Coordinates of C-alpha atoms in Angstrom, one line a residue:
M14 CA -25.2 104.9 -57.9
T15 CA -25.2 108.3 -59.6
E16 CA -28.3 110.3 -60.1
T17 CA -28.1 109.7 -63.9
Q18 CA -27.9 105.9 -63.3
I19 CA -30.9 106.0 -60.9
L20 CA -33.0 107.9 -63.4
L21 CA -32.0 105.6 -66.3
G22 CA -32.7 102.5 -64.2
I23 CA -36.1 103.6 -63.1
G24 CA -37.1 104.7 -66.6
L25 CA -35.8 101.4 -68.1
I26 CA -37.8 99.3 -65.5
V27 CA -41.0 101.2 -66.3
A28 CA -40.4 101.0 -70.0
L29 CA -39.7 97.3 -69.9
A30 CA -42.7 96.6 -67.7
V31 CA -45.2 98.4 -69.9
G32 CA -43.6 97.5 -73.2
S33 CA -43.6 93.8 -72.3
Q34 CA -47.3 94.0 -71.4
L35 CA -48.1 95.8 -74.6
V36 CA -46.3 93.3 -76.8
A37 CA -47.9 90.4 -74.9
S38 CA -51.4 92.0 -75.5
L39 CA -50.7 92.2 -79.2
L40 CA -49.4 88.6 -79.3
R41 CA -52.3 87.4 -77.1
V42 CA -50.0 85.6 -74.7
P43 CA -49.6 85.9 -70.9
A44 CA -47.5 89.0 -70.1
I45 CA -45.4 87.0 -67.7
L46 CA -44.0 85.1 -70.7
L47 CA -42.2 88.3 -71.7
L48 CA -41.8 90.1 -68.4
L49 CA -39.5 87.5 -66.7
P50 CA -37.1 87.1 -69.6
A51 CA -37.0 90.9 -70.2
G52 CA -36.1 91.6 -66.6
F53 CA -33.6 88.7 -66.4
V54 CA -31.8 89.8 -69.6
A55 CA -31.8 93.5 -68.5
G56 CA -30.3 92.5 -65.1
V57 CA -27.6 90.6 -66.9
L58 CA -26.8 93.4 -69.3
T59 CA -26.8 96.4 -66.9
D60 CA -26.7 97.0 -63.2
D61 CA -28.9 100.1 -63.7
V62 CA -32.1 98.0 -63.4
N63 CA -31.0 96.1 -60.2
P64 CA -33.6 97.3 -57.7
E65 CA -31.3 96.3 -54.8
K66 CA -28.8 98.9 -56.0
L67 CA -31.4 101.4 -57.0
L68 CA -33.4 101.3 -53.8
G69 CA -31.0 99.7 -51.3
P70 CA -32.7 98.5 -48.1
A71 CA -36.0 100.1 -49.2
F72 CA -36.5 97.4 -52.0
S73 CA -37.6 94.6 -49.7
P74 CA -40.3 96.6 -47.8
L75 CA -41.5 98.2 -51.0
V76 CA -42.0 94.7 -52.6
S77 CA -43.9 93.6 -49.5
L78 CA -46.2 96.6 -49.8
A79 CA -46.7 96.1 -53.5
V80 CA -47.6 92.4 -53.0
A81 CA -50.0 93.5 -50.3
V82 CA -51.8 95.7 -52.9
I83 CA -51.9 92.8 -55.4
L84 CA -53.3 90.3 -52.8
Y85 CA -55.9 92.9 -51.7
D86 CA -57.1 93.1 -55.3
A87 CA -57.1 89.3 -55.5
G88 CA -59.2 89.1 -52.3
L89 CA -61.7 91.5 -53.8
G90 CA -62.5 88.9 -56.4
L91 CA -63.1 86.2 -53.8
D92 CA -66.9 86.6 -53.8
L93 CA -68.1 83.1 -52.9
R94 CA -71.7 84.0 -53.6
H95 CA -71.2 83.5 -57.3
L96 CA -69.7 80.0 -56.9
K97 CA -72.5 77.4 -57.0
G98 CA -73.6 73.9 -58.0
H99 CA -71.3 71.2 -59.2
T100 CA -68.6 73.7 -60.1
R101 CA -68.4 74.7 -56.4
T102 CA -67.6 71.1 -55.4
V103 CA -64.8 70.7 -57.9
V104 CA -63.3 74.1 -57.3
V105 CA -63.3 73.8 -53.5
R106 CA -61.6 70.4 -53.8
L107 CA -59.1 71.8 -56.3
V108 CA -58.2 74.6 -53.9
W109 CA -57.9 72.7 -50.6
L110 CA -56.8 69.3 -52.0
G111 CA -54.6 71.0 -54.5
A112 CA -52.9 73.2 -51.9
L113 CA -52.3 70.3 -49.6
V114 CA -51.0 67.7 -52.2
T115 CA -48.9 70.3 -54.1
C116 CA -47.3 71.7 -51.0
V117 CA -46.5 68.3 -49.5
S118 CA -45.3 66.9 -52.8
A119 CA -43.1 69.9 -53.7
T120 CA -41.6 70.0 -50.2
L121 CA -40.7 66.3 -50.2
L122 CA -39.3 66.6 -53.8
A123 CA -37.3 69.8 -53.2
V124 CA -35.3 68.4 -50.4
P125 CA -33.5 65.7 -52.4
I126 CA -33.8 67.2 -55.9
I127 CA -32.8 70.8 -55.2
G128 CA -30.8 70.2 -52.1
M129 CA -32.7 72.4 -49.7
S130 CA -33.2 72.1 -46.0
L131 CA -36.7 71.0 -44.9
R132 CA -37.6 74.5 -43.7
A133 CA -36.7 76.1 -47.0
A134 CA -38.4 73.3 -48.9
V135 CA -41.7 73.8 -46.9
M136 CA -41.6 77.5 -47.9
L137 CA -41.0 76.7 -51.5
G138 CA -43.9 74.1 -51.5
A139 CA -46.2 76.8 -50.1
I140 CA -45.2 79.3 -52.7
L141 CA -45.8 76.9 -55.6
I142 CA -49.4 76.1 -54.8
V143 CA -50.7 79.2 -56.5
S144 CA -51.9 79.3 -60.1
G145 CA -52.9 82.9 -60.9
P146 CA -55.7 84.1 -63.1
T147 CA -53.4 86.6 -64.8
V148 CA -51.7 83.6 -66.5
V149 CA -54.6 81.1 -66.7
G150 CA -57.1 83.6 -68.2
P151 CA -55.2 84.4 -71.4
L152 CA -54.4 80.8 -72.0
L153 CA -58.0 79.8 -71.7
N154 CA -59.1 82.6 -74.0
F155 CA -56.7 81.2 -76.6
V156 CA -57.7 77.6 -76.1
R157 CA -61.5 78.1 -75.6
P158 CA -62.3 75.0 -73.6
T159 CA -65.8 74.0 -72.7
E160 CA -67.9 76.2 -70.5
R161 CA -67.5 74.0 -67.4
L162 CA -63.7 73.8 -67.8
Q163 CA -63.5 77.6 -68.2
R164 CA -65.6 78.1 -65.1
V165 CA -63.6 75.6 -63.0
L166 CA -60.1 76.8 -64.0
V167 CA -60.9 80.5 -63.8
W168 CA -62.5 80.1 -60.4
E169 CA -59.6 78.0 -59.2
G170 CA -57.1 80.7 -60.2
S171 CA -59.2 83.5 -58.7
L172 CA -59.5 81.6 -55.3
I173 CA -56.0 80.2 -55.0
D174 CA -54.2 83.5 -55.5
P175 CA -55.5 85.1 -52.2
L176 CA -55.8 81.9 -50.3
G177 CA -52.3 80.8 -51.4
G178 CA -50.9 84.1 -50.4
I179 CA -52.4 84.0 -46.9
L180 CA -51.3 80.3 -46.5
G181 CA -47.8 81.2 -47.6
A182 CA -47.6 84.0 -45.1
F183 CA -48.7 81.7 -42.3
I184 CA -46.2 79.0 -43.3
F185 CA -43.5 81.7 -43.6
H186 CA -44.0 82.6 -40.0
G187 CA -44.2 79.0 -39.0
V188 CA -40.9 78.3 -40.6
L189 CA -39.3 81.3 -38.8
A190 CA -40.9 80.1 -35.5
V191 CA -39.4 76.7 -35.8
G192 CA -36.0 78.3 -35.6
Q193 CA -36.7 79.5 -32.1
H194 CA -35.6 77.4 -29.2
G195 CA -38.4 75.7 -27.3
V196 CA -41.9 74.7 -28.3
G197 CA -43.5 77.5 -26.3
S198 CA -41.4 80.2 -28.0
Q199 CA -42.2 78.7 -31.5
L200 CA -46.0 78.6 -30.9
G201 CA -45.9 82.1 -29.3
K202 CA -44.1 83.6 -32.3
F203 CA -46.3 81.9 -34.8
S204 CA -49.5 82.8 -32.9
G205 CA -48.3 86.4 -32.5
S206 CA -47.8 86.7 -36.3
A207 CA -51.2 85.3 -37.1
V208 CA -52.9 87.5 -34.6
I209 CA -51.2 90.7 -35.9
G210 CA -52.1 89.9 -39.5
L211 CA -55.7 88.9 -38.8
A212 CA -56.3 91.8 -36.4
G213 CA -54.8 94.3 -38.9
G214 CA -57.0 92.9 -41.7
A215 CA -60.1 93.1 -39.5
A216 CA -59.3 96.7 -38.4
G217 CA -58.6 97.7 -42.0
A218 CA -61.8 96.1 -43.3
A219 CA -63.8 97.8 -40.6
L220 CA -62.3 101.2 -41.5
L221 CA -63.1 100.7 -45.2
W222 CA -66.6 99.5 -44.4
L223 CA -67.3 102.7 -42.4
V224 CA -65.7 105.0 -45.0
L225 CA -67.1 103.4 -48.1
R226 CA -70.6 102.9 -46.7
H227 CA -71.2 106.3 -45.0
L228 CA -69.3 108.6 -47.3
T229 CA -70.2 109.4 -50.9
L230 CA -66.9 109.1 -52.8
D231 CA -66.2 109.2 -56.5
E232 CA -64.3 106.4 -58.3
V233 CA -60.9 107.9 -58.0
L234 CA -61.2 109.0 -54.4
G235 CA -62.8 105.7 -53.4
T236 CA -59.9 103.8 -55.0
T237 CA -57.3 106.1 -53.4
V238 CA -58.9 105.5 -50.0
Q239 CA -58.7 101.7 -50.5
L240 CA -55.1 102.0 -51.6
A241 CA -54.1 104.1 -48.7
A242 CA -55.8 101.8 -46.2
V243 CA -54.1 98.7 -47.6
V244 CA -50.7 100.2 -47.7
A245 CA -51.1 101.8 -44.2
V246 CA -52.4 98.6 -42.6
A247 CA -49.8 96.4 -44.2
A248 CA -47.0 98.8 -43.3
V249 CA -48.1 99.0 -39.6
C250 CA -48.4 95.2 -39.4
D251 CA -45.0 94.7 -41.0
A252 CA -43.5 97.2 -38.6
F253 CA -44.7 95.0 -35.7
R254 CA -43.8 91.7 -37.3
D255 CA -42.2 91.1 -40.7
D256 CA -44.6 90.2 -43.6
T257 CA -47.7 90.0 -41.5
G258 CA -49.0 92.8 -43.8
L259 CA -49.7 90.2 -46.5
I260 CA -52.1 88.4 -44.2
A261 CA -53.8 91.6 -43.4
A262 CA -54.2 92.6 -47.0
V263 CA -55.8 89.3 -48.1
V264 CA -58.2 89.5 -45.1
M265 CA -59.1 93.1 -46.0
G266 CA -59.9 92.2 -49.6
M267 CA -61.9 89.1 -48.8
A268 CA -63.9 91.0 -46.1
V269 CA -64.7 94.0 -48.4
A270 CA -65.9 91.7 -51.1
N271 CA -68.3 89.8 -48.8
L272 CA -69.4 92.3 -46.2
P273 CA -73.1 93.3 -46.4
G274 CA -73.9 96.8 -47.4
L275 CA -70.8 97.4 -49.6
H276 CA -71.1 97.5 -53.3
I277 CA -67.7 97.4 -54.9
P278 CA -68.0 98.3 -58.6
A279 CA -67.5 95.4 -61.1
R280 CA -65.0 97.5 -62.9
R281 CA -62.3 99.5 -61.1
P282 CA -60.3 101.1 -63.9
F283 CA -58.0 103.1 -61.7
F284 CA -57.2 100.3 -59.4
E285 CA -56.9 97.8 -62.2
T286 CA -54.4 100.1 -64.0
L287 CA -52.4 100.5 -60.8
V288 CA -52.3 96.7 -60.1
S289 CA -51.3 96.0 -63.7
L290 CA -48.4 98.5 -63.5
I291 CA -47.3 97.1 -60.1
I292 CA -47.3 93.6 -61.5
G293 CA -45.1 94.7 -64.4
L294 CA -42.7 96.6 -62.3
L295 CA -42.5 93.7 -59.8
F296 CA -41.8 91.1 -62.5
I297 CA -39.1 93.2 -64.1
S298 CA -37.5 94.1 -60.7
I299 CA -37.6 90.6 -59.2
S300 CA -36.3 88.9 -62.3
A301 CA -33.5 91.4 -62.6
T302 CA -32.2 90.2 -59.2
V303 CA -32.0 86.6 -60.4
T304 CA -28.4 86.2 -61.6
P305 CA -27.0 83.5 -63.9
Q306 CA -24.8 82.5 -61.0
S307 CA -27.8 81.9 -58.7
L308 CA -29.3 79.6 -61.4
H309 CA -26.1 77.7 -62.1
H310 CA -26.8 74.8 -59.6
V311 CA -30.5 75.3 -59.4
A312 CA -32.0 75.4 -62.9
L313 CA -31.5 71.7 -63.9
P314 CA -32.7 70.2 -60.6
T315 CA -35.7 72.5 -60.6
L316 CA -36.6 71.3 -64.1
G317 CA -36.8 67.8 -62.5
L318 CA -39.2 69.3 -59.9
V319 CA -41.3 70.9 -62.6
A320 CA -41.5 67.6 -64.5
A321 CA -42.9 65.9 -61.3
L322 CA -45.4 68.7 -60.7
V323 CA -46.6 68.7 -64.3
L324 CA -46.7 65.0 -65.0
V325 CA -47.6 63.5 -61.6
V326 CA -48.8 66.0 -58.9
R327 CA -51.2 68.1 -60.9
P328 CA -52.9 65.1 -62.7
L329 CA -53.3 63.5 -59.3
V330 CA -54.9 66.6 -57.8
A331 CA -57.3 66.8 -60.7
L332 CA -58.4 63.1 -60.4
L333 CA -58.9 63.5 -56.6
S334 CA -60.8 66.7 -57.0
T335 CA -63.2 65.4 -59.7
A336 CA -63.7 61.9 -58.1
R337 CA -67.4 61.0 -57.8
T338 CA -68.5 64.0 -59.9
D339 CA -70.2 64.1 -63.3
V340 CA -67.1 65.7 -64.9
P341 CA -66.2 63.6 -68.0
Y342 CA -62.7 62.1 -68.0
P343 CA -61.4 64.2 -70.9
E344 CA -62.2 67.3 -68.9
R345 CA -60.6 65.8 -65.8
W346 CA -57.4 65.2 -67.8
F347 CA -57.4 68.8 -69.1
I348 CA -57.8 70.1 -65.6
G349 CA -54.8 68.0 -64.8
W350 CA -52.9 69.8 -67.6
M351 CA -53.4 73.4 -66.5
A352 CA -51.5 74.9 -63.5
P353 CA -49.1 77.6 -64.6
R354 CA -47.6 79.7 -61.8
G355 CA -47.8 83.5 -61.8
I356 CA -47.2 86.8 -60.1
V357 CA -48.1 85.8 -56.6
A358 CA -45.6 83.0 -56.6
A359 CA -42.8 85.3 -57.9
A360 CA -43.7 88.2 -55.5
T361 CA -44.0 86.0 -52.4
A362 CA -40.8 84.2 -53.2
S363 CA -39.0 87.5 -53.4
T364 CA -40.5 88.7 -50.2
F365 CA -40.1 85.6 -48.1
S366 CA -36.7 84.5 -49.3
V367 CA -34.9 87.6 -48.2
S368 CA -36.2 87.3 -44.6
L369 CA -35.4 83.6 -44.5
V370 CA -31.8 84.2 -45.8
Q371 CA -31.4 86.8 -43.1
A372 CA -32.7 84.3 -40.5
G373 CA -30.0 81.8 -41.6
V374 CA -32.4 79.2 -43.0
D375 CA -30.3 76.7 -45.0
G376 CA -31.1 76.7 -48.7
A377 CA -33.3 79.8 -48.5
Q378 CA -31.2 81.5 -51.2
K379 CA -32.4 78.9 -53.7
I380 CA -36.1 79.8 -53.2
L381 CA -36.2 82.7 -55.6
P382 CA -34.2 81.2 -58.5
A383 CA -36.1 77.9 -58.1
T384 CA -39.5 79.8 -58.3
F385 CA -38.3 81.7 -61.3
V386 CA -37.5 78.5 -63.1
V387 CA -40.8 76.9 -62.1
I388 CA -42.8 80.0 -63.4
V389 CA -41.0 80.1 -66.7
A390 CA -41.1 76.4 -67.3
T391 CA -44.8 75.9 -66.4
V392 CA -45.9 78.9 -68.5
M393 CA -44.0 77.6 -71.5
V394 CA -45.1 74.0 -71.1
Y395 CA -48.8 74.8 -70.7
G396 CA -48.7 77.7 -73.1
L397 CA -47.3 75.6 -75.9
T398 CA -49.2 72.4 -75.3
A399 CA -52.7 73.5 -73.9
L400 CA -54.2 74.0 -77.4
P401 CA -53.1 70.6 -78.9
V402 CA -54.0 68.8 -75.7
A403 CA -57.5 70.4 -75.7
R404 CA -57.9 69.3 -79.4
W405 CA -56.7 65.8 -78.6
L406 CA -59.1 65.5 -75.7
D407 CA -61.9 67.1 -77.7
V408 CA -62.7 69.6 -74.9
R409 CA -62.7 72.8 -76.9
R410 CA -65.8 75.0 -77.0
S411 CA -67.5 75.6 -80.3
A412 CA -66.3 78.7 -82.1
R413 CA -70.0 79.8 -82.4
S414 CA -70.9 83.2 -81.1
R415 CA -72.5 83.6 -77.7
P416 CA -74.2 86.9 -77.6
L417 CA -75.4 88.7 -74.4
L418 CA -78.7 90.5 -75.1
V419 CA -79.3 93.4 -72.7
G420 CA -83.0 94.1 -72.4
G421 CA -86.3 92.4 -71.4
D422 CA -89.0 93.8 -73.7
P423 CA -91.1 91.2 -75.5
W424 CA -89.4 91.7 -78.9
V425 CA -86.0 91.3 -77.2
V426 CA -87.0 88.0 -75.7
E427 CA -88.4 86.9 -79.1
L428 CA -85.0 87.9 -80.7
G429 CA -83.3 85.8 -78.1
R430 CA -85.4 82.8 -79.0
A431 CA -84.8 83.3 -82.7
L432 CA -81.0 83.4 -82.2
R433 CA -81.2 80.3 -80.1
S434 CA -83.3 78.5 -82.8
A435 CA -80.5 79.5 -85.3
G436 CA -78.1 77.5 -83.2
L437 CA -76.5 80.1 -80.9
D438 CA -76.1 79.8 -77.2
V439 CA -77.8 83.0 -76.0
L440 CA -77.4 84.8 -72.6
M441 CA -79.7 87.6 -71.5
W442 CA -79.7 90.3 -68.9
A443 CA -82.4 92.6 -67.7
G444 CA -82.7 95.0 -64.8
L445 CA -86.4 94.6 -63.9
D446 CA -87.7 91.6 -62.0
R447 CA -90.7 91.2 -64.3
Q448 CA -88.4 91.2 -67.3
R449 CA -86.1 88.6 -65.7
R450 CA -89.1 86.4 -65.0
T451 CA -90.2 86.7 -68.7
I452 CA -86.7 85.7 -69.8
T453 CA -86.6 82.7 -67.5
D454 CA -90.2 81.6 -68.5
A455 CA -89.0 81.7 -72.2
G456 CA -86.3 79.1 -71.3
L457 CA -83.4 81.5 -72.0
D458 CA -80.3 81.7 -69.9
L459 CA -80.2 84.7 -67.5
A460 CA -76.9 86.3 -66.6
P461 CA -76.5 86.7 -62.8
G462 CA -75.5 89.9 -61.1
G463 CA -75.1 93.4 -62.5
L464 CA -74.5 94.2 -66.2
L465 CA -70.9 95.3 -65.9
A466 CA -70.1 92.2 -63.8
A467 CA -71.8 90.0 -66.4
A468 CA -70.2 91.6 -69.5
T469 CA -66.6 92.4 -68.4
G470 CA -63.6 90.8 -66.9
A471 CA -63.6 87.3 -65.3
R472 CA -67.4 87.1 -65.5
A473 CA -67.4 87.4 -69.3
E474 CA -64.6 84.8 -69.4
L475 CA -66.7 82.5 -67.3
E476 CA -69.8 82.9 -69.5
G477 CA -67.9 82.8 -72.8
I478 CA -69.6 86.0 -74.1
T479 CA -68.5 87.0 -77.6
D480 CA -70.9 89.9 -78.4
V481 CA -73.0 92.4 -76.4
L482 CA -76.3 93.8 -77.8
L483 CA -77.7 96.7 -75.9
L484 CA -81.5 96.6 -76.6
T485 CA -83.2 98.4 -73.7
D486 CA -85.9 101.0 -74.1
E487 CA -83.6 103.6 -72.5
D488 CA -81.5 105.3 -75.2
D489 CA -79.1 107.0 -72.8
F490 CA -78.6 103.8 -70.8
N491 CA -77.7 102.0 -74.1
A492 CA -75.3 104.8 -75.0
L493 CA -73.6 104.9 -71.6
A494 CA -73.3 101.1 -71.4
F495 CA -71.8 101.1 -74.9
M496 CA -69.2 103.7 -74.0
T497 CA -68.2 101.7 -70.9
L498 CA -68.3 98.2 -72.4
K499 CA -66.5 98.9 -75.7
E500 CA -63.3 99.5 -73.8
T501 CA -63.4 96.1 -71.9
V502 CA -65.3 93.6 -74.1
E503 CA -63.1 91.9 -76.7
G504 CA -65.9 91.2 -79.1
P505 CA -68.4 93.6 -80.8
V506 CA -70.7 95.8 -78.8
H507 CA -73.8 97.1 -80.5
R508 CA -76.7 99.3 -79.4
L509 CA -80.1 100.3 -80.7
A510 CA -80.3 103.6 -82.6
P511 CA -82.1 106.4 -80.7
P512 CA -84.9 108.3 -82.4
T513 CA -83.7 110.4 -85.3
R514 CA -84.5 113.7 -83.6
S515 CA -83.5 112.5 -80.1
H516 CA -82.9 115.0 -77.4
G517 CA -81.3 112.5 -75.1
V518 CA -78.5 113.5 -72.7
V519 CA -75.9 111.0 -74.2
A520 CA -77.5 108.8 -76.9
P521 CA -77.2 111.2 -79.9
Y522 CA -73.5 112.1 -79.2
T523 CA -71.6 108.8 -78.7
G524 CA -70.5 108.6 -82.3
S525 CA -71.1 104.8 -82.5
E526 CA -72.7 102.9 -85.4
P527 CA -76.1 101.8 -84.2
L528 CA -77.9 98.5 -85.0
F529 CA -80.2 97.9 -87.9
G530 CA -80.8 99.8 -91.1
D531 CA -84.0 100.8 -92.9
G532 CA -84.8 103.4 -90.2
L533 CA -85.2 100.8 -87.5
H534 CA -84.4 102.9 -84.5
R535 CA -85.8 101.9 -81.1
P536 CA -89.3 103.5 -81.3
E537 CA -89.9 102.4 -84.9
L538 CA -88.9 98.8 -84.0
A539 CA -91.2 98.8 -80.9
H540 CA -94.0 100.3 -83.0
R541 CA -93.8 97.6 -85.7
Y542 CA -93.7 94.9 -83.1
A543 CA -96.8 96.3 -81.4
D544 CA -98.5 96.3 -84.8
G545 CA -98.0 92.5 -85.2
A546 CA -94.5 92.2 -86.6
H547 CA -92.4 89.3 -85.4
I548 CA -88.8 88.2 -85.4
V549 CA -88.2 85.0 -87.3
T550 CA -85.4 82.9 -88.7
Y551 CA -85.1 82.2 -92.4
P552 CA -82.6 80.2 -94.5
V553 CA -81.4 82.7 -97.1
D554 CA -80.7 80.2 -99.9
G555 CA -83.8 81.4 -101.6
G556 CA -83.2 85.1 -100.9
I557 CA -84.8 87.5 -98.4
P558 CA -88.6 87.9 -98.8
A559 CA -89.8 91.3 -99.8
G560 CA -90.9 93.6 -96.9
Y561 CA -88.8 91.8 -94.3
A562 CA -86.0 93.7 -92.5
M563 CA -82.7 91.9 -91.9
L564 CA -81.5 92.2 -88.3
F565 CA -78.7 89.6 -88.2
L566 CA -77.1 86.9 -90.2
V567 CA -75.8 83.6 -88.6
R568 CA -73.1 82.2 -90.7
P569 CA -72.7 78.4 -91.1
D570 CA -69.8 78.4 -88.6
G571 CA -72.0 80.0 -86.0
Q572 CA -70.6 83.6 -86.3
L573 CA -73.1 86.3 -85.7
V574 CA -73.0 89.3 -88.0
A575 CA -75.2 92.4 -87.2
A576 CA -76.9 94.7 -89.7
T577 CA -76.1 98.3 -88.9
E578 CA -77.2 101.7 -90.2
S579 CA -74.4 101.8 -92.7
S580 CA -73.6 98.2 -93.3
L581 CA -76.0 95.4 -94.4
P582 CA -74.3 92.0 -94.4
T583 CA -74.4 90.1 -97.7
P584 CA -76.2 86.8 -97.3
A585 CA -74.5 83.7 -98.6
A586 CA -75.5 80.1 -99.1
G587 CA -76.0 78.3 -95.7
D588 CA -76.6 81.5 -93.8
I589 CA -79.6 81.9 -91.5
A590 CA -81.2 85.3 -91.4
I591 CA -82.8 86.8 -88.4
L592 CA -85.7 88.9 -89.9
L593 CA -88.3 91.3 -88.7
T594 CA -91.6 90.5 -90.5
P595 CA -94.0 93.2 -91.9
P596 CA -96.6 94.3 -89.4
A597 CA -99.1 91.9 -91.0
K598 CA -98.9 88.6 -89.1
S599 CA -97.4 86.6 -91.9
S600 CA -94.3 84.6 -92.2
P601 CA -92.2 83.4 -95.2

């Protein structure tokens, strides 16, 4: 290829990757739904985006290293300390039973339906066990299932990505080892691959533990160190034995997430941006290598495999995993109707199929196009039917707001109780132990972990948070938290107003619109409460009593509307007002 073609190809791949993710975000659909068709169509229309021609022999190792970074990031989310109670039982069963049943079923079906050898079918079965959170998360946010369903499905996706990746790597080396003559040679090759991957992961985790624990690094440098360690360890392992770097990357991520003494931030913007870009580039590049000719004799048989996975295998996994639990049958059936495949399936299929084709495994050339069809078909089936199925089963969560109140002062706890009495499901977070005890004693739900972990990303998805109210007695903390959370929380983020003549470091300069009118900044509100004012609920059909300050309105549909310095919501029939009484201990 000429230099001009290479530049155009690279530019087009990056533009398609980011453009597809942008459009998907605007449409509120999983990015994979646009990335795969975009890459496939681009690959059909022009050879300039074909990564095998752009990069030549470097494409396969670069894909392997990129997948290692994605699996490391997935491993970082594998913090089992947050998985508790009945949810843990169902999720653990879904992971190990689901992996076993799906792998065995897909293997046995792929041999006659797609016409693969047993070795290639085993590899395909291992690839298809994953159901990534990058696909499940957007679908669940759109459907809004009950809290328990949300927890189970998000946790399953978060766990199966790294575990499916490491299981796929082990099975890949087992498939290669079977091709060796003699049982001893087969076991030796498989054991050697496992040892290299596990040893590399342990060494990389130990290195990161030493560096991150004993050196003071800023966010960018800390992320760069992690990236360099993952790429270096994966590259060294792959140099010794093909694709052992994937095992090492997952082990490193899981170890760093669970080792004592390491506190990985809940938000890692630089790393998250890098992983998002890698996912987009991989999807465009991998789908561009799938040609219409490769799909010619694979697409229709693979749709038969998809039908079996969707209609038989997944419902069976769900019923087995929820057996003898208190999960209601409608929720069990919905669990059985949610297993789209995602980035890890596509990336591992691309990585493993090349090596298996080179090793002469019969049918290995069908692994990537078959995986492509499974991903597109499952995302479309579940994406188009999840909402009507959830409605039919009556497993959707109420559309009512669920605010997260940050703060533990007595008036904040009373506000939480008032919002709860107005019919809202309230979640609270406080940093001091005595405040957390007060919240618990008041019968209010307490968010686990740190604030950023509670209010952003997968944790916010798990808890169903719709609004964040920053109500601590530290104005600068409220301002800094607002500046951080407003970029990551989908719903409104509000904070208390600082004193009018504040000399805070940050609070006076954030430019945000603070809560509450009528001069109710933080000291004034605390002063009124100390003088005997209380926070009460009041139906507004008869109007707002004189002398009462409006804080919030709860609409009849459960939507929370905040009063701010410049905007006082207009009460309507059926609304419930959250009011601050006058200092005299009277109520309407």
